[in-house]
Coordinates of C-alpha atoms in Angstrom, one line a residue:
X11 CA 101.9 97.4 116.4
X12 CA 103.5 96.2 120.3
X13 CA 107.3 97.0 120.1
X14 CA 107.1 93.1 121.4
X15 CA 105.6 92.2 118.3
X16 CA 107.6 94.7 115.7
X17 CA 110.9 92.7 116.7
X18 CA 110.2 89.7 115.8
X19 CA 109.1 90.9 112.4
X20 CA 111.9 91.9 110.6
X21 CA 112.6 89.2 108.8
X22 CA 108.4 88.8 107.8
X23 CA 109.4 93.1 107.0
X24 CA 112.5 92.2 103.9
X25 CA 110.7 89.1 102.7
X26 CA 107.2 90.6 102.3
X27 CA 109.1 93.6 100.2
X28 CA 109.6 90.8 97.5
X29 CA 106.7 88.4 97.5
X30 CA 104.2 90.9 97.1
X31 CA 105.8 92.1 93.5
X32 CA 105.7 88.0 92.7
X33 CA 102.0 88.3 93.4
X34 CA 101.0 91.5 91.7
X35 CA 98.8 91.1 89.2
X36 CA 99.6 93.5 85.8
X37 CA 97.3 95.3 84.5
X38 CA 96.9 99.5 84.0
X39 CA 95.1 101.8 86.5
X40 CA 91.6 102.8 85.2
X41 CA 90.3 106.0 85.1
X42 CA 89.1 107.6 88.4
X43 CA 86.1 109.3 88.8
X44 CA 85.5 112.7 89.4
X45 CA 88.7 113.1 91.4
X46 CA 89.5 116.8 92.1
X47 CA 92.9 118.4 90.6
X48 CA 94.4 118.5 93.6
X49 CA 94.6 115.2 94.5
X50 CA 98.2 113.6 95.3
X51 CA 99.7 111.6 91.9
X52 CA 101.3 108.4 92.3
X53 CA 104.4 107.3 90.9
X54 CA 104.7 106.0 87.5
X55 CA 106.3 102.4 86.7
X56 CA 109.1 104.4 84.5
X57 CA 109.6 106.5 87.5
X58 CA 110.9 103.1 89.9
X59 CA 114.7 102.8 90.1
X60 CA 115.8 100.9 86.6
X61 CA 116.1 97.3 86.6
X62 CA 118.7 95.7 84.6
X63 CA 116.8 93.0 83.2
X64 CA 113.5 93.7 83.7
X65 CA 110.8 96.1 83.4
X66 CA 108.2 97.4 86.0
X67 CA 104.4 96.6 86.0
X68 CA 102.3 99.2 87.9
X69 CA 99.2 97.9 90.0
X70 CA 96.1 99.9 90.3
X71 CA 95.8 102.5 93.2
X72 CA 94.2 100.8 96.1
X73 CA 92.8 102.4 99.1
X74 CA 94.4 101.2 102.9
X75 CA 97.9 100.8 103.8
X76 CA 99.5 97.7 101.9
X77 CA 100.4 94.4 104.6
X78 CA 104.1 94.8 103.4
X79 CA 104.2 98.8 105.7
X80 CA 102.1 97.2 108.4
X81 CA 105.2 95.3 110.1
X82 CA 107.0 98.3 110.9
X83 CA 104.7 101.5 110.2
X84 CA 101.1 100.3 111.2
X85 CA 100.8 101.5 114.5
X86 CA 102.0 105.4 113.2
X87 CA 99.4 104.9 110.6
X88 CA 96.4 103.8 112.7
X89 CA 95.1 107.2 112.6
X90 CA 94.7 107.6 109.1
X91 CA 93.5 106.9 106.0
X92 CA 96.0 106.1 102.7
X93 CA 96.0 105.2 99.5
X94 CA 98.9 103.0 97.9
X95 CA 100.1 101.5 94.8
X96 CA 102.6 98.3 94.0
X97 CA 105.0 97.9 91.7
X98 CA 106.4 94.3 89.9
X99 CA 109.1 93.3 87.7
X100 CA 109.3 89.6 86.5
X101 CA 112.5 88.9 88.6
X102 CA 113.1 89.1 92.5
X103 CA 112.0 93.5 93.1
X104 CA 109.1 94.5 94.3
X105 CA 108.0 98.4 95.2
X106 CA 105.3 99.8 96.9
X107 CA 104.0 103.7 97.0
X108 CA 101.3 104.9 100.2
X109 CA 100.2 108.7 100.3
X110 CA 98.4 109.9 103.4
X111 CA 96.8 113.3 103.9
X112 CA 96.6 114.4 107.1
X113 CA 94.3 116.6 108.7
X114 CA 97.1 119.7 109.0
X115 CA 100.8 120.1 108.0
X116 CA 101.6 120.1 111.6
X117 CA 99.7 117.0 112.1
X118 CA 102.0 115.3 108.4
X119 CA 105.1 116.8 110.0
X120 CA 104.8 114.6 113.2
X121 CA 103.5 111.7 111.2
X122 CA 106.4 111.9 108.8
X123 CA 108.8 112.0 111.8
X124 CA 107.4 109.4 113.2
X125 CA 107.4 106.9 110.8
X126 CA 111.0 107.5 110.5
X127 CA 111.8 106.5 113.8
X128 CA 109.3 103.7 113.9
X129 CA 111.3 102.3 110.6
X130 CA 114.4 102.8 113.2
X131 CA 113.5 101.2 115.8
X132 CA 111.6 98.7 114.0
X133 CA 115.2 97.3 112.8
X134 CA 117.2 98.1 115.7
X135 CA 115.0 96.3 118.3
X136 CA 114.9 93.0 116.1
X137 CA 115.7 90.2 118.4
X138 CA 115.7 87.6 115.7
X139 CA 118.5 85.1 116.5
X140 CA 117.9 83.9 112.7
X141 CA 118.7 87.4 111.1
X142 CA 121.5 89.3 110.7
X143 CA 120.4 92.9 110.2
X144 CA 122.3 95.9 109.0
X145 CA 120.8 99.5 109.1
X146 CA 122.0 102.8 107.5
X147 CA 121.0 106.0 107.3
X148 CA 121.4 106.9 103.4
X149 CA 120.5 110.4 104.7
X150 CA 118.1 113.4 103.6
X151 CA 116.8 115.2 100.1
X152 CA 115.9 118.5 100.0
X153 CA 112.7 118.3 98.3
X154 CA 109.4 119.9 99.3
X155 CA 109.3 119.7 103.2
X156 CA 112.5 116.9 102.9
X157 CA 112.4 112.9 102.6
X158 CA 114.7 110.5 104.1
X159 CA 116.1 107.8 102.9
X160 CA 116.9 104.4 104.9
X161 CA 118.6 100.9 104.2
X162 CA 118.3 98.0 105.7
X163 CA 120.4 94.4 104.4
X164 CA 119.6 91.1 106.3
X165 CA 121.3 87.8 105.7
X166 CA 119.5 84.5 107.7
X167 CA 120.9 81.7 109.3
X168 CA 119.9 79.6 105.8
X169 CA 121.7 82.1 103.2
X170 CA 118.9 84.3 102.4
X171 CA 120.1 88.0 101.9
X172 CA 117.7 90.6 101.2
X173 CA 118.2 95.0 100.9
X174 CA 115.2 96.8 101.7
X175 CA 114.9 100.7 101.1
X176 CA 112.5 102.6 102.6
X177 CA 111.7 106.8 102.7
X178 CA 109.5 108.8 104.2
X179 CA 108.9 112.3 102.4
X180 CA 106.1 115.5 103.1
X181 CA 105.1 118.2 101.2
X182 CA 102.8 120.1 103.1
X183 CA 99.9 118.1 104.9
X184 CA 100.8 114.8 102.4
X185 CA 103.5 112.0 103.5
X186 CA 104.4 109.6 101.3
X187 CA 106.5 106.3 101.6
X188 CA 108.4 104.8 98.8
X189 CA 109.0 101.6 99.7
X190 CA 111.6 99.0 97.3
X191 CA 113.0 95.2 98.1
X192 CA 114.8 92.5 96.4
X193 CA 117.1 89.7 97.1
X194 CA 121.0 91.0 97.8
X195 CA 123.1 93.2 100.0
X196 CA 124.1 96.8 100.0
X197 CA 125.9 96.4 96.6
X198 CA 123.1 95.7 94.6
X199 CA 121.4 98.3 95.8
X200 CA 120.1 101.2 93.9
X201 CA 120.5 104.1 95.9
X202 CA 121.0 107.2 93.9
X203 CA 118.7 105.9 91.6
X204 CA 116.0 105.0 94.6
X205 CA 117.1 108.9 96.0
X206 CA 115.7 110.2 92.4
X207 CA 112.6 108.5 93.2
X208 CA 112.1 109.4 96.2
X209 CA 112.0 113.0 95.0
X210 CA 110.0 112.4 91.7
X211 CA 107.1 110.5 94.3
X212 CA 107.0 113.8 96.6
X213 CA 107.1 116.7 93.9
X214 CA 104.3 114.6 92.3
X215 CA 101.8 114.8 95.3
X216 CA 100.6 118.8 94.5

């Protein structure tokens, strides 16, 4: 995606995080076919950061990379091939998993750093006169080939404030990116709990 066009989509970015866990639709992932033992496992519902009044729903594993990564990530990921998986509870949080092999783990290595500085940028560049935007860096796990974790909280001109986390994590030639939203600020933010996540998705890919 144009930088012209990432920066004006931040606020599309937060609010796309929640809508799509309004509009997933329950239901358990069936059995796949003939799928060789190597092949990267998704995250489990249990495995999602808990939520205090609500329980996750799991979607089914999906090929492509899911609208709500396209804002930021989709010109990184143009190149490849994912799979993905979304997550619900009955409230305001929504979750989202994609894996991508790559072809080599140099080839993951530069994908996986590059997503992280498209995420960056991606908040940094918004030019959104509506949207308030506050970035951190909620810093690195050392897990596999490593993951990083990142925050972003936005508050609009009209009172809506959302928290987005987002990482990006390798383990040999597979990246994955957990992605989580809900309505809030920093505070209501599970971040130890999304960090534990974030490691359970990558020791689950081999």
């Amino acid at each position: 995606m144009p930088k012209r066009t990432r920066a004006g989509a931040l606020t599309a970015l937060v609010v796309a995080g929640l809508t799509a866990g309004s509009a997933l639709a329950a239901g358990a992932v069936p059995a796949a076919a003939a799928k060789a033992s190597s092949a990267p496992k998704f995250l489990s519902a249990s495995e999602l950061p808990p939520h205090p009044s609500s329980s996750w729903t799991a979607g089914r594993i999906e090929d492509g990379v899911p609208e709500e990564l396209q804002y930021c990530l989709g010109d990184a990921l143009l190149a490849y091939d994912g799979r993905h998986r979304s997550f619900r509870t009955d409230l305001d949080t929504g979750a989202r998993q994609l894996v991508v092999v790559a072809g080599s783990a140099g080839k993951a290595k530069a994908l996986a750093t590059r997503l992280n500085k498209d995420f960056r940028e991606c908040v940094s560049e918004s030019s959104d006169p509506d949207v308030e935007a506050e970035y951190r860096d909620l810093g690195t796990l050392p897990v596999e080939e490593g993951a990083h974790v990142h925050g972003v909280a936005t508050v609009a001109s009209w009172g809506a404030m959302d928290i987005r986390l987002l990482s990006v994590g390798r383990d040999g030639r597979t990246v994955t990116v957990v992605d989580w939203g809900q309505m809030g600020g920093f505070k209501d933010a599970p971040v130890k709990a999304f960090k534990k996540t974030t490691a359970t998705a990558v020791n689950k890919l081999h």
